mmCIF file of C-alpha atoms in Angstrom:
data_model
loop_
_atom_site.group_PDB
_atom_site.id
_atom_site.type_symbol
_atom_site.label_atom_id
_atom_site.label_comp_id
_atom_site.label_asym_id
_atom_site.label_seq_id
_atom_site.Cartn_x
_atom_site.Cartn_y
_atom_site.Cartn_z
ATOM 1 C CA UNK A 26 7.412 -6.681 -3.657
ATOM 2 C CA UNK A 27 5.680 -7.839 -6.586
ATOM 3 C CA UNK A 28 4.142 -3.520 -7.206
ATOM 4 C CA UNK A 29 8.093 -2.224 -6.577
ATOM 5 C CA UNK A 30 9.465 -4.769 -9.605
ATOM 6 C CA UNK A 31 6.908 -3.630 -11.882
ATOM 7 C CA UNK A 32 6.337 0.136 -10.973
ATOM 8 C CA UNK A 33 9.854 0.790 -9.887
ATOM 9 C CA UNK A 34 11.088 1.979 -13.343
ATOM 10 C CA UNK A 35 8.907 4.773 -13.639
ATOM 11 C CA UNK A 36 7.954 5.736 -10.246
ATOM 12 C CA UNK A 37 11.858 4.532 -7.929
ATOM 13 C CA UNK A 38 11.984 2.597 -5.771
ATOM 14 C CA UNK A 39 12.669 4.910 -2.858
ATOM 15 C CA UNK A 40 9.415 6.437 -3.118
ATOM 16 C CA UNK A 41 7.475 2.992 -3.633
ATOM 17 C CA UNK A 42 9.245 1.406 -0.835
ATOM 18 C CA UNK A 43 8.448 4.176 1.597
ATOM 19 C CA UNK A 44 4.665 4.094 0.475
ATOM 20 C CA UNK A 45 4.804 0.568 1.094
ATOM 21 C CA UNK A 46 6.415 0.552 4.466
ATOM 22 C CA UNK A 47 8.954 -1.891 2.580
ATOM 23 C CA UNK A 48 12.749 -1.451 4.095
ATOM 24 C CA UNK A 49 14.620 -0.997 0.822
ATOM 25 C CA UNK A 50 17.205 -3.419 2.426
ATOM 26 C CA UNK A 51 14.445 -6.189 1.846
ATOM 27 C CA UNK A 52 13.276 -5.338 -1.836
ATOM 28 C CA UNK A 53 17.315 -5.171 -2.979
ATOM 29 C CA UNK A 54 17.522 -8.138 -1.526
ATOM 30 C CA UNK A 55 14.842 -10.346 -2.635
ATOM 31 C CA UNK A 56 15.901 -9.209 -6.475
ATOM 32 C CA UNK A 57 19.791 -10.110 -5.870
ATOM 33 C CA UNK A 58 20.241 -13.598 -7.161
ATOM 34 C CA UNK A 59 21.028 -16.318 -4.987
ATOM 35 C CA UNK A 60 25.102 -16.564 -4.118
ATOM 36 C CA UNK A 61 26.049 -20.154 -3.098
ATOM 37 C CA UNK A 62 26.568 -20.831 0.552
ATOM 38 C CA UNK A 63 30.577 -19.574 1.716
ATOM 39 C CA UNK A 64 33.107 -22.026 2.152
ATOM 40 C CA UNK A 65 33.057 -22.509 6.046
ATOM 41 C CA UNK A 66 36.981 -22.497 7.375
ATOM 42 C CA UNK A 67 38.626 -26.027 8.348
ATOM 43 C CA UNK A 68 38.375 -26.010 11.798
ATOM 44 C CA UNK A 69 41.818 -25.056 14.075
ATOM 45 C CA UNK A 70 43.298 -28.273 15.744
ATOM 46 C CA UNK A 71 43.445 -28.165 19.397
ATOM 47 C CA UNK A 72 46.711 -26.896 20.443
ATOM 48 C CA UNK A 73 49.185 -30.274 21.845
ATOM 49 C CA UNK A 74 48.927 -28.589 25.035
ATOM 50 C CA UNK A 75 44.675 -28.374 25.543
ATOM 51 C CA UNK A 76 43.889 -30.661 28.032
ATOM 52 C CA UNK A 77 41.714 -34.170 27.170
ATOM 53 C CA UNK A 78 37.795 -34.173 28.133
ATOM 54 C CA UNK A 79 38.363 -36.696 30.313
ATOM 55 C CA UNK A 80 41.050 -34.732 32.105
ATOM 56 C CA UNK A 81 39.018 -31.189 32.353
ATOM 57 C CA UNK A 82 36.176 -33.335 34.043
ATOM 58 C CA UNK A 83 39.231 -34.642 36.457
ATOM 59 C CA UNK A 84 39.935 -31.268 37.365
ATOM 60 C CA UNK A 85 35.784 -30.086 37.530
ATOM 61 C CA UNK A 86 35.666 -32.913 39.904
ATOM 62 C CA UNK A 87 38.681 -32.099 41.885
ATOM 63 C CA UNK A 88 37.313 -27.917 42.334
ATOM 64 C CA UNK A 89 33.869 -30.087 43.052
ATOM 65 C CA UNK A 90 35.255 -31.489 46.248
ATOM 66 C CA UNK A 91 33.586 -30.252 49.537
ATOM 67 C CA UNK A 92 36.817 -28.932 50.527
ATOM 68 C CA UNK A 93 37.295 -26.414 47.682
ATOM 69 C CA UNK A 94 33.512 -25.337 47.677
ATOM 70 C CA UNK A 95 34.264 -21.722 48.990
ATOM 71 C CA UNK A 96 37.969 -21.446 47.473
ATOM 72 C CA UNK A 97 39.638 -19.723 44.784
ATOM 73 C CA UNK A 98 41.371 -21.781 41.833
ATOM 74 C CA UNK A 99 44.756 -20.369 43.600
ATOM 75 C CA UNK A 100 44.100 -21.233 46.430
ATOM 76 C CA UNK A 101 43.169 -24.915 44.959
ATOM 77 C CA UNK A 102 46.280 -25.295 43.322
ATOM 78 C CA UNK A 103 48.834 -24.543 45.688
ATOM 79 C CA UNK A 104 46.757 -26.896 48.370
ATOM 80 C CA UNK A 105 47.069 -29.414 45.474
ATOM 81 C CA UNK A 106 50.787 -28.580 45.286
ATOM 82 C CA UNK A 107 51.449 -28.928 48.290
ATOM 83 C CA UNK A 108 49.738 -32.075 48.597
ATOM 84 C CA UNK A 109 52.500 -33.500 46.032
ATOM 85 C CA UNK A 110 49.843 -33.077 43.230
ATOM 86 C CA UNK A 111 49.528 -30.442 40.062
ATOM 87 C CA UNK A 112 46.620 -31.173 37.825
ATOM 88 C CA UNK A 113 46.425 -27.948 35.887
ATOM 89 C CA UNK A 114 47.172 -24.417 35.707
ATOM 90 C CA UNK A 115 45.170 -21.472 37.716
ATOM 91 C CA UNK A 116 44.354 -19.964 34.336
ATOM 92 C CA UNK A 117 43.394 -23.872 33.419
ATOM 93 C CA UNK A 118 40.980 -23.959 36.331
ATOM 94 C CA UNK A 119 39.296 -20.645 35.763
ATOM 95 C CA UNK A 120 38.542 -21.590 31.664
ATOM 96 C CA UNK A 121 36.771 -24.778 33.168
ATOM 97 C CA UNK A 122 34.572 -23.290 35.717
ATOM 98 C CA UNK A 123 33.606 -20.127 33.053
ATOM 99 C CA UNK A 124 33.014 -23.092 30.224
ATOM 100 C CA UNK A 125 30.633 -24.715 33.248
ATOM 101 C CA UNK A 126 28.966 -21.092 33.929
ATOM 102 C CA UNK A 127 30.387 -21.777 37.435
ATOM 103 C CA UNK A 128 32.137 -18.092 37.727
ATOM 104 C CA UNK A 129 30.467 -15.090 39.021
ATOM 105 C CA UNK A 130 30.982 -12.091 41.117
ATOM 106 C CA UNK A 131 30.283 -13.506 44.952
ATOM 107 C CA UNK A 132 29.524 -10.185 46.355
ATOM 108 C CA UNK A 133 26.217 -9.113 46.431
ATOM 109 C CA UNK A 134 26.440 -5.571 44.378
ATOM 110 C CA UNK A 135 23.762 -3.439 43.996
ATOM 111 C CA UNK A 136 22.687 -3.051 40.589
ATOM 112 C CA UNK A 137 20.850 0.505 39.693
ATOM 113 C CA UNK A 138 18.120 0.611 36.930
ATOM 114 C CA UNK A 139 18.589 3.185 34.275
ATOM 115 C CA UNK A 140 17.947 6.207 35.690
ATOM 116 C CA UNK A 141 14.438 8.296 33.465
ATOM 117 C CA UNK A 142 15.421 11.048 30.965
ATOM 118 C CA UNK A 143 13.911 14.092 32.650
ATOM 119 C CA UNK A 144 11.509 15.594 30.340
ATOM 120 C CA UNK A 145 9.716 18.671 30.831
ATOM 121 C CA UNK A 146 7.998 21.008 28.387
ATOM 122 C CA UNK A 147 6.546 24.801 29.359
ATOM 123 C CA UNK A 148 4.295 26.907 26.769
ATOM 124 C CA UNK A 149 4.363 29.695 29.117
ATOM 125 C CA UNK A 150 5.176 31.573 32.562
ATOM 126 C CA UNK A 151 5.296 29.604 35.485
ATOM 127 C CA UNK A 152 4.622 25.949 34.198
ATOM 128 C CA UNK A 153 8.419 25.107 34.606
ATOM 129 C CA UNK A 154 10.657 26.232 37.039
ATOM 130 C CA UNK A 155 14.174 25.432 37.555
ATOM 131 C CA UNK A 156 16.094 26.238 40.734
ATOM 132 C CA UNK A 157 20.206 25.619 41.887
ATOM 133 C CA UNK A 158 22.900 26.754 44.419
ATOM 134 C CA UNK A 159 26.147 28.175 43.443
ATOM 135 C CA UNK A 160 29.350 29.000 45.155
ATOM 136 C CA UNK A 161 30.577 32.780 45.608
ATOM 137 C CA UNK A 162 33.917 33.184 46.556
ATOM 138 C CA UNK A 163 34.426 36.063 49.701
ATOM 139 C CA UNK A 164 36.898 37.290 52.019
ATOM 140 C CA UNK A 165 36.825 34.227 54.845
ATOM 141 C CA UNK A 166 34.903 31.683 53.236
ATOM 142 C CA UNK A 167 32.449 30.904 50.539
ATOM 143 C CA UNK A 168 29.082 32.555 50.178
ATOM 144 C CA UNK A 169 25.836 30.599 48.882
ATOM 145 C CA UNK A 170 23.429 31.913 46.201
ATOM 146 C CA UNK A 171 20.328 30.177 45.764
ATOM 147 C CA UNK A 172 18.907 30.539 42.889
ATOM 148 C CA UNK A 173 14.634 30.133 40.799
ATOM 149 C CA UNK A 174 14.429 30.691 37.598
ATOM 150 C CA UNK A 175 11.296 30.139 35.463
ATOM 151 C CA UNK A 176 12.364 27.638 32.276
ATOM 152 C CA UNK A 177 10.303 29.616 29.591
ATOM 153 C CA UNK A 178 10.213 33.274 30.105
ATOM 154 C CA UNK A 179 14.123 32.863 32.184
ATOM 155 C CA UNK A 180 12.777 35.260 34.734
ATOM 156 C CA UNK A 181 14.465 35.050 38.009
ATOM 157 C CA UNK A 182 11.211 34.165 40.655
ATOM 158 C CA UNK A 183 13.703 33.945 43.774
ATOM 159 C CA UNK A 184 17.198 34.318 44.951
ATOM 160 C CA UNK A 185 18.280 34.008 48.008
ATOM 161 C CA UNK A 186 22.400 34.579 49.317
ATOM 162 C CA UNK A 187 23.431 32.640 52.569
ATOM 163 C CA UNK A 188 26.546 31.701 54.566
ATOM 164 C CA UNK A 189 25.372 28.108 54.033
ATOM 165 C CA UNK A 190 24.094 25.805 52.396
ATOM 166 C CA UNK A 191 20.615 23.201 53.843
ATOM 167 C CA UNK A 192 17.363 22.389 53.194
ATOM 168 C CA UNK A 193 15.830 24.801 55.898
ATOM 169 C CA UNK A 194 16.586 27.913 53.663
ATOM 170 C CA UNK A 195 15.741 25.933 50.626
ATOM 171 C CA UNK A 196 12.443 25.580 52.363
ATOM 172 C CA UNK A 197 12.149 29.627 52.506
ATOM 173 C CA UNK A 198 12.994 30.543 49.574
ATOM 174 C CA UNK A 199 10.565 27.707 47.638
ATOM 175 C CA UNK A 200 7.427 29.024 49.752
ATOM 176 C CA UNK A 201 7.815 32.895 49.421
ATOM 177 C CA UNK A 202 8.568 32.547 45.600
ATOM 178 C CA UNK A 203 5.838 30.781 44.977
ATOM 179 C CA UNK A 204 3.617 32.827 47.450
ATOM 180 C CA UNK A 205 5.171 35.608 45.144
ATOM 181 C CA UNK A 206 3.822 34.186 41.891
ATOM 182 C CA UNK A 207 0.223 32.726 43.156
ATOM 183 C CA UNK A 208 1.160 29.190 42.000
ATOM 184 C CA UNK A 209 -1.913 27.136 42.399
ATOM 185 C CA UNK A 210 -1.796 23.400 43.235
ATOM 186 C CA UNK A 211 -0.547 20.549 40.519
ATOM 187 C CA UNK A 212 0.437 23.897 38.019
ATOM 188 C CA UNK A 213 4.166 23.942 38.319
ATOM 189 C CA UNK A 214 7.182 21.414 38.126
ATOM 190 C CA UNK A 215 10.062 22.452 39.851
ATOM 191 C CA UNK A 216 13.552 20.970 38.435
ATOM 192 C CA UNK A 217 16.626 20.347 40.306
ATOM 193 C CA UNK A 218 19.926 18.339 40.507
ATOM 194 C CA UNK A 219 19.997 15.604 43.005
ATOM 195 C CA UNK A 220 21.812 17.574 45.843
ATOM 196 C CA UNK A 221 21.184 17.025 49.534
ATOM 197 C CA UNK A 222 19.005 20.453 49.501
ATOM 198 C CA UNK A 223 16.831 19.543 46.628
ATOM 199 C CA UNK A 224 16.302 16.380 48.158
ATOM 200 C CA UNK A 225 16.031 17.036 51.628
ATOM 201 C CA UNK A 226 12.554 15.531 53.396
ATOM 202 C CA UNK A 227 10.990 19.129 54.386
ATOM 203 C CA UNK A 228 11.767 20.642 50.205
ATOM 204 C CA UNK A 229 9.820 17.222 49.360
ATOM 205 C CA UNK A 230 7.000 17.990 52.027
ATOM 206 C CA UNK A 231 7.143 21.145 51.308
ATOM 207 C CA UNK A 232 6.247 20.332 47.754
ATOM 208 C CA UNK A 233 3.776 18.082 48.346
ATOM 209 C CA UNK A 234 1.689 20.408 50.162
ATOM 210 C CA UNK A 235 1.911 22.885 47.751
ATOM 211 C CA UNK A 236 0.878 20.711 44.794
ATOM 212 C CA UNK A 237 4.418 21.495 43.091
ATOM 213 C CA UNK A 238 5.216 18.498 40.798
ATOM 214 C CA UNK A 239 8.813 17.375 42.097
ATOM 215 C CA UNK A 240 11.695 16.911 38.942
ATOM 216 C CA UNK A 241 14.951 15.605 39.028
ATOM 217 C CA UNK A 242 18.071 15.850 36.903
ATOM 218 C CA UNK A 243 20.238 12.355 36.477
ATOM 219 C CA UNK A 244 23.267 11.645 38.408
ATOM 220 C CA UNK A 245 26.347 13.248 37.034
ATOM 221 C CA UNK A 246 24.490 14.971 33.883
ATOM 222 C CA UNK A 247 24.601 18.579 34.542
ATOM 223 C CA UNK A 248 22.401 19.123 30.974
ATOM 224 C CA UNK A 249 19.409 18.234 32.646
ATOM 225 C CA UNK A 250 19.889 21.435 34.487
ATOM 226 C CA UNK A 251 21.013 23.171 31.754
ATOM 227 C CA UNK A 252 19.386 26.555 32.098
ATOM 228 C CA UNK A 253 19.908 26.774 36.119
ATOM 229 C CA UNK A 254 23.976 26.778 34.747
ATOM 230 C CA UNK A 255 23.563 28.949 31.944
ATOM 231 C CA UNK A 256 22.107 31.843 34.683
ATOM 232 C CA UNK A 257 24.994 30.905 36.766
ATOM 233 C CA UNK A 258 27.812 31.194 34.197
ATOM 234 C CA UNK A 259 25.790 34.729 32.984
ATOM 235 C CA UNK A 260 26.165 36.089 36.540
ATOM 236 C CA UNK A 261 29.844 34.831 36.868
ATOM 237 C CA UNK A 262 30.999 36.300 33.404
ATOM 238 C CA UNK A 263 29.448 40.163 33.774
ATOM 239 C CA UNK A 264 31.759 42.615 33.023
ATOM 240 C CA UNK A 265 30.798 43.747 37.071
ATOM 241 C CA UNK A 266 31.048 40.585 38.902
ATOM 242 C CA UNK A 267 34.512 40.861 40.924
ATOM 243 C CA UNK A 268 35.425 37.081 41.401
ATOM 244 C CA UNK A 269 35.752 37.533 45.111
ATOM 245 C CA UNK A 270 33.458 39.487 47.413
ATOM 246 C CA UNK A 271 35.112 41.009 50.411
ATOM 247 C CA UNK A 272 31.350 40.023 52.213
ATOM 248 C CA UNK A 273 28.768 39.524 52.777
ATOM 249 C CA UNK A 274 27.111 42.871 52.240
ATOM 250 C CA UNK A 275 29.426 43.286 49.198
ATOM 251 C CA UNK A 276 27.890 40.193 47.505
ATOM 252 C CA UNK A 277 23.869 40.786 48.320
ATOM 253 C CA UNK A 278 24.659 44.115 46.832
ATOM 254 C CA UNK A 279 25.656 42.681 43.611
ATOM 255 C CA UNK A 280 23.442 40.126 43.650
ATOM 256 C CA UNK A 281 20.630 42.936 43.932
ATOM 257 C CA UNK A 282 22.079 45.266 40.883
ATOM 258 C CA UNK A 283 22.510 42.120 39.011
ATOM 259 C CA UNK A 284 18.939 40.400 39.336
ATOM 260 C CA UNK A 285 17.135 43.477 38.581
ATOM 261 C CA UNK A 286 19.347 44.405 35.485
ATOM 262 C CA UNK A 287 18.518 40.679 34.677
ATOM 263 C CA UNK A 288 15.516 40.360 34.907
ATOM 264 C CA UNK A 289 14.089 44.094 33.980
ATOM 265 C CA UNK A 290 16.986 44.748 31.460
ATOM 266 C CA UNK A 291 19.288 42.033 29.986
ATOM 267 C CA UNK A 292 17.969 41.076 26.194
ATOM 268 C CA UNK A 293 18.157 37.314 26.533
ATOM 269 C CA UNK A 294 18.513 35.570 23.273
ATOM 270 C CA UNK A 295 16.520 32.688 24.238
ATOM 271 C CA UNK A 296 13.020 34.760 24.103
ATOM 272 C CA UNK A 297 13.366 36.986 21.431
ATOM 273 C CA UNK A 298 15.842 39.418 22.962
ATOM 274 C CA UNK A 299 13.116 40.749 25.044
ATOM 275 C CA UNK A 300 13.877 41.155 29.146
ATOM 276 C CA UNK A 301 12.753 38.447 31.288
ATOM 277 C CA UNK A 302 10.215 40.472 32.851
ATOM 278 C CA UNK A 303 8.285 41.176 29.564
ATOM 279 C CA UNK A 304 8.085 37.853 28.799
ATOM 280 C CA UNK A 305 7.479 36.426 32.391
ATOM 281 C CA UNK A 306 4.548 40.043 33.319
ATOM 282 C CA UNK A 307 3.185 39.352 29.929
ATOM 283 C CA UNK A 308 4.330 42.742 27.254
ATOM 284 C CA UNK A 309 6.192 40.277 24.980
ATOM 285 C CA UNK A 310 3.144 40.510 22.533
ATOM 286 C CA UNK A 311 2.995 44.504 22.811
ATOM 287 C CA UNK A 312 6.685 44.932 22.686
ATOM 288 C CA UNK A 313 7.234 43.099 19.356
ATOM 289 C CA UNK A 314 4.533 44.368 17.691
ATOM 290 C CA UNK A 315 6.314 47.880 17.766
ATOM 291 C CA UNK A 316 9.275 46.429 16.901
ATOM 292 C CA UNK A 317 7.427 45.239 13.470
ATOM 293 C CA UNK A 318 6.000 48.841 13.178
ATOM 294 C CA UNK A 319 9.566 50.464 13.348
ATOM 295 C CA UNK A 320 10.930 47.144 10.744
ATOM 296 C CA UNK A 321 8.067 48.172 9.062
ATOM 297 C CA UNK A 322 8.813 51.602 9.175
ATOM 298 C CA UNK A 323 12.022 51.074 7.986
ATOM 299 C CA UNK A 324 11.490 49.235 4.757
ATOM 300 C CA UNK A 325 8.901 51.349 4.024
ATOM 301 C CA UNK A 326 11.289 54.170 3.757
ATOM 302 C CA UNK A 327 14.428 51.788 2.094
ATOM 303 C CA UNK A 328 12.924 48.576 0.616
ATOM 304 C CA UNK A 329 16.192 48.454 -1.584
ATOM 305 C CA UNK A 330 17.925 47.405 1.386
ATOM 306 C CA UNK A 331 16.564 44.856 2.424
ATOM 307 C CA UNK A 332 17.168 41.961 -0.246
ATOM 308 C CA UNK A 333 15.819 39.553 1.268
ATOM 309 C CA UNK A 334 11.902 40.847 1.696
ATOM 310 C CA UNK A 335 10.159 43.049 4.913
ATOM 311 C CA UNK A 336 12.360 42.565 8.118
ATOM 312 C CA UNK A 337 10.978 40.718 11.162
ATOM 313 C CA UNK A 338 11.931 40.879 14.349
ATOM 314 C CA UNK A 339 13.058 36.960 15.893
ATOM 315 C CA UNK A 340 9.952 35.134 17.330
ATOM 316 C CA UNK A 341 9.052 34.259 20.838
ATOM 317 C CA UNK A 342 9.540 30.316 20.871
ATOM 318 C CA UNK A 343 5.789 28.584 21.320
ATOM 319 C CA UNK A 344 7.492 26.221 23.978
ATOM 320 C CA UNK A 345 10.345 25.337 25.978
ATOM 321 C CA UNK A 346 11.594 22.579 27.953
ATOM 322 C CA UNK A 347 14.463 20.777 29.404
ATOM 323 C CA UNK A 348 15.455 17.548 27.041
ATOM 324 C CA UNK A 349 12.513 17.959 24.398
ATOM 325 C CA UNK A 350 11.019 15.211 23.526
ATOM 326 C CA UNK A 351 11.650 13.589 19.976
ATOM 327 C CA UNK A 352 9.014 13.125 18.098
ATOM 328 C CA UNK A 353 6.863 9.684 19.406
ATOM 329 C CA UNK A 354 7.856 10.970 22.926
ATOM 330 C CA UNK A 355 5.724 11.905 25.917
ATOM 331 C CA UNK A 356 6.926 15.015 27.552
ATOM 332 C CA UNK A 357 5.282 16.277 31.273
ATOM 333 C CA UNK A 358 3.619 19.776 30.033
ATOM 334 C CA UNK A 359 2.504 21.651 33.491
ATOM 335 C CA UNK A 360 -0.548 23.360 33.400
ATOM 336 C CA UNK A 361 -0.763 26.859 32.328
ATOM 337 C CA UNK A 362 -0.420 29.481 35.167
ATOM 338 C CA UNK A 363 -1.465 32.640 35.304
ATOM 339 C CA UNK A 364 1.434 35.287 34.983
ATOM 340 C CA UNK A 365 2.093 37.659 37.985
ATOM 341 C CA UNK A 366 4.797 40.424 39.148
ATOM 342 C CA UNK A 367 7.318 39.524 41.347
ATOM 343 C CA UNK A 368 9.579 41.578 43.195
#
């Protein structure tokens, strides 16, 4: 405090304070001379209605009476009342037991611990994966697209269309996806929602014997699965996707066109507008290299247009991951895997 008061005239006292690990809160008010203690406010009389003490212990005593153990203060009163006898009001009675602590819920509710944050960080292909159903409308009911997507390069690992939905098909799809992409044991963490698929006992064994680290989203926060519903809602807003499928057939056809396009064509803004498949089969390095030799190129030939210095092309992000963790915070980071082709 002392170092601030001398030093803070030349130096501030923002910069000393923060030096000091001294809460500037603390230094202003050590130097702010003493005020004199506040006038404290008369205290309110008690209302000519409040009842005496030595009538609210009356009435403790009365609801104390074996007979009104197990009995609401209703319940009490009218007895009373009928009994030729009013001591107090219901309201009365409940202000005396809650004064006493003597009020609480009787039921025996279940009370749920905070449920964990889920969060997951990926630095490459197939560390993070992220997997959800969605409905498709068709002629005669609703169809069921399951859906894998790897979190970092958004590369669509498996999909899998079905007339319904359970954990048996779940099942498939998991184990020929990651047969697909050689995942080794304890290198991947698969994220889902909490629905009766994701949670069903063969996905969970299922994981377990493949070493797949199991993740979960919260109840009700649909963020947590944030970029299993941003493939969904790109699929459901193409310019081709018809909003109801006369079949079957009709639907796995789209869903066919519309994975490969996604995955082999679509420039997804969350990797550097490069396809899913560079990023996921490894060419993201290659391809934006010759995107700097054609920038390049460019303001080599026209450096007056280009005000601002020689063009780049946007940057493939170093990591990615569902809820990042704030700095201080642990995230789960998956091993790096080994990226493969998948069909």
């Amino acid at each position: 405090m002392k170092l601030v008061v001398e030093h803070a005239p030349e130096l501030g006292v923002a910069p000393l304070c923060a030096a000091l690990g001294l809460p500037r809160a603390t230094y202003y008010r050590a130097i702010k001379p003493a005020q004199e203690a506040p006038t404290l406010r008369p205290k309110r009389p008690s209302p000519p209605r409040t009842l005496a003490p030595d009538e609210r212990a009356a009435v403790l005593e009365v609801l104390h009476e074996e007979r009104f153990v197990d009995r609401a203060p209703a319940e009490v009163a009218t007895t009373l009342l009928d009994e030729g006898l009013y001591v107090c009001s219901i309201r009365t009675m409940y202000r005396i037991l809650t004064a006493n602590a003597e009020v609480r819920e009787r039921r025996a509710l279940r009370r749920h611990p905070p449920r964990e944050v889920p969060r997951l960080l990926a630095t490459g292909p197939n560390q993070v994966w992220s997997w959800d159903i969605t409905r498709l409308r068709a002629e005669g009911g609703w169809l069921y697209l399951y859906v894998i997507i790897d979190v970092y390069s958004r590369y669509v690992v498996g999909w899998l269309l079905a007339t319904a939905e359970n954990a048996s098909l779940a099942q498939r799809l998991i184990q020929e996806a990651a047969e697909r992409q050689n995942i080794a044991a304890n290198a991947l963490t698969l994220h889902a929602d909490l629905g009766a698929p994701m949670t069903a006992r063969p996905v969970v064994q299922l994981l377990a014997d493949l070493g797949i680290v199991r993740s979960h989203s919260r109840p009700r926060v649909s963020n947590d699965n944030a970029f299993s519903e941003a493939q969904f809602k790109t699929l459901k807003y193409c310019p081709e996707f018809p909003g109801r499928f006369t079949g079957y057939d009709d639907a796995r056809a789209f869903c066919k066109r519309f994975f490969a396009w996604y995955n082999h064509e679509h420039r997804h803004g969350g990797v550097a507008l490069l396809t899913p498949a560079d990023v996921h089969q490894g060419r993201a390095a290659a391809v934006l290299a010759a995107r700097q030799r054609v920038l390049d190129g460019a303001h080599a030939s026209h450096p007056e247009r280009f005000v601002k210095g020689p063009p780049t092309p946007a940057k493939l992000p170093a990591s990615v991951g569902i809820n990042q963790p704030k700095p201080g915070q642990v995230a789960a980071i998956a091993s790096t895997a080994d990226s493969n082709d998948s069909t």
